[in-house]
């Protein structure tokens, strides 16, 4: 499970791991992407 912040709901959402996508930015940082289960907004979060 990943905890991510939805800017539209203005609250934290818990997203199952199988609904998140891990991407790498051009600077080599890992970024987690997910869709808010409540409103469908894209959420992103930097990870270590
Ligand atoms: Zn939301």
mmCIF file of C-alpha atoms and ligand atoms in Angstrom:
data_model
loop_
_atom_site.group_PDB
_atom_site.id
_atom_site.type_symbol
_atom_site.label_atom_id
_atom_site.label_comp_id
_atom_site.label_asym_id
_atom_site.label_seq_id
_atom_site.Cartn_x
_atom_site.Cartn_y
_atom_site.Cartn_z
ATOM 1 C CA UNK A 1 0.000 0.000 0.000
ATOM 2 C CA UNK A 2 1.159 3.517 -0.767
ATOM 3 C CA UNK A 3 0.019 6.675 0.980
ATOM 4 C CA UNK A 4 -0.405 9.583 -1.391
ATOM 5 C CA UNK A 5 -1.873 13.057 -1.185
ATOM 6 C CA UNK A 6 -4.726 14.059 -3.497
ATOM 7 C CA UNK A 7 -4.701 17.794 -4.236
ATOM 8 C CA UNK A 8 -8.354 17.755 -5.220
ATOM 9 C CA UNK A 9 -9.709 15.946 -2.154
ATOM 10 C CA UNK A 10 -7.063 17.658 -0.022
ATOM 11 C CA UNK A 11 -6.486 14.524 1.956
ATOM 12 C CA UNK A 12 -4.258 11.498 2.009
ATOM 13 C CA UNK A 13 -5.334 8.416 0.107
ATOM 14 C CA UNK A 14 -4.124 4.898 0.511
ATOM 15 C CA UNK A 15 -3.614 3.206 -2.830
ATOM 16 C CA UNK A 16 -2.877 -0.515 -3.277
ATOM 17 C CA UNK A 17 0.537 -1.264 -4.723
ATOM 18 C CA UNK A 18 -0.935 -2.819 -7.858
ATOM 19 C CA UNK A 19 -2.594 0.505 -8.697
ATOM 20 C CA UNK A 20 0.555 2.567 -8.557
ATOM 21 C CA UNK A 21 3.167 3.099 -11.238
ATOM 22 C CA UNK A 22 6.804 3.714 -10.436
ATOM 23 C CA UNK A 23 8.574 6.046 -12.829
ATOM 24 C CA UNK A 24 11.983 7.594 -12.998
ATOM 25 C CA UNK A 25 12.411 11.284 -13.654
ATOM 26 C CA UNK A 26 15.089 12.737 -15.892
ATOM 27 C CA UNK A 27 17.075 13.495 -12.763
ATOM 28 C CA UNK A 28 17.017 9.867 -11.707
ATOM 29 C CA UNK A 29 14.521 10.204 -8.872
ATOM 30 C CA UNK A 30 11.813 7.648 -8.374
ATOM 31 C CA UNK A 31 8.288 8.927 -8.729
ATOM 32 C CA UNK A 32 5.125 7.097 -7.836
ATOM 33 C CA UNK A 33 1.993 7.687 -9.872
ATOM 34 C CA UNK A 34 -1.558 6.708 -8.993
ATOM 35 C CA UNK A 35 -5.155 7.676 -9.616
ATOM 36 C CA UNK A 36 -7.228 8.922 -6.697
ATOM 37 C CA UNK A 37 -9.873 6.281 -5.938
ATOM 38 C CA UNK A 38 -12.348 8.998 -4.952
ATOM 39 C CA UNK A 39 -12.145 11.645 -7.687
ATOM 40 C CA UNK A 40 -9.906 10.125 -10.364
ATOM 41 C CA UNK A 41 -7.252 12.825 -10.170
ATOM 42 C CA UNK A 42 -3.692 11.838 -10.948
ATOM 43 C CA UNK A 43 -1.493 11.812 -7.875
ATOM 44 C CA UNK A 44 2.288 11.838 -7.892
ATOM 45 C CA UNK A 45 4.777 11.400 -5.118
ATOM 46 C CA UNK A 46 8.535 11.313 -4.945
ATOM 47 C CA UNK A 47 10.014 8.258 -3.318
ATOM 48 C CA UNK A 48 13.531 7.477 -2.184
HETATM 49 ZN ZN1 LIG B 1 -9.100 12.821 -4.934
#
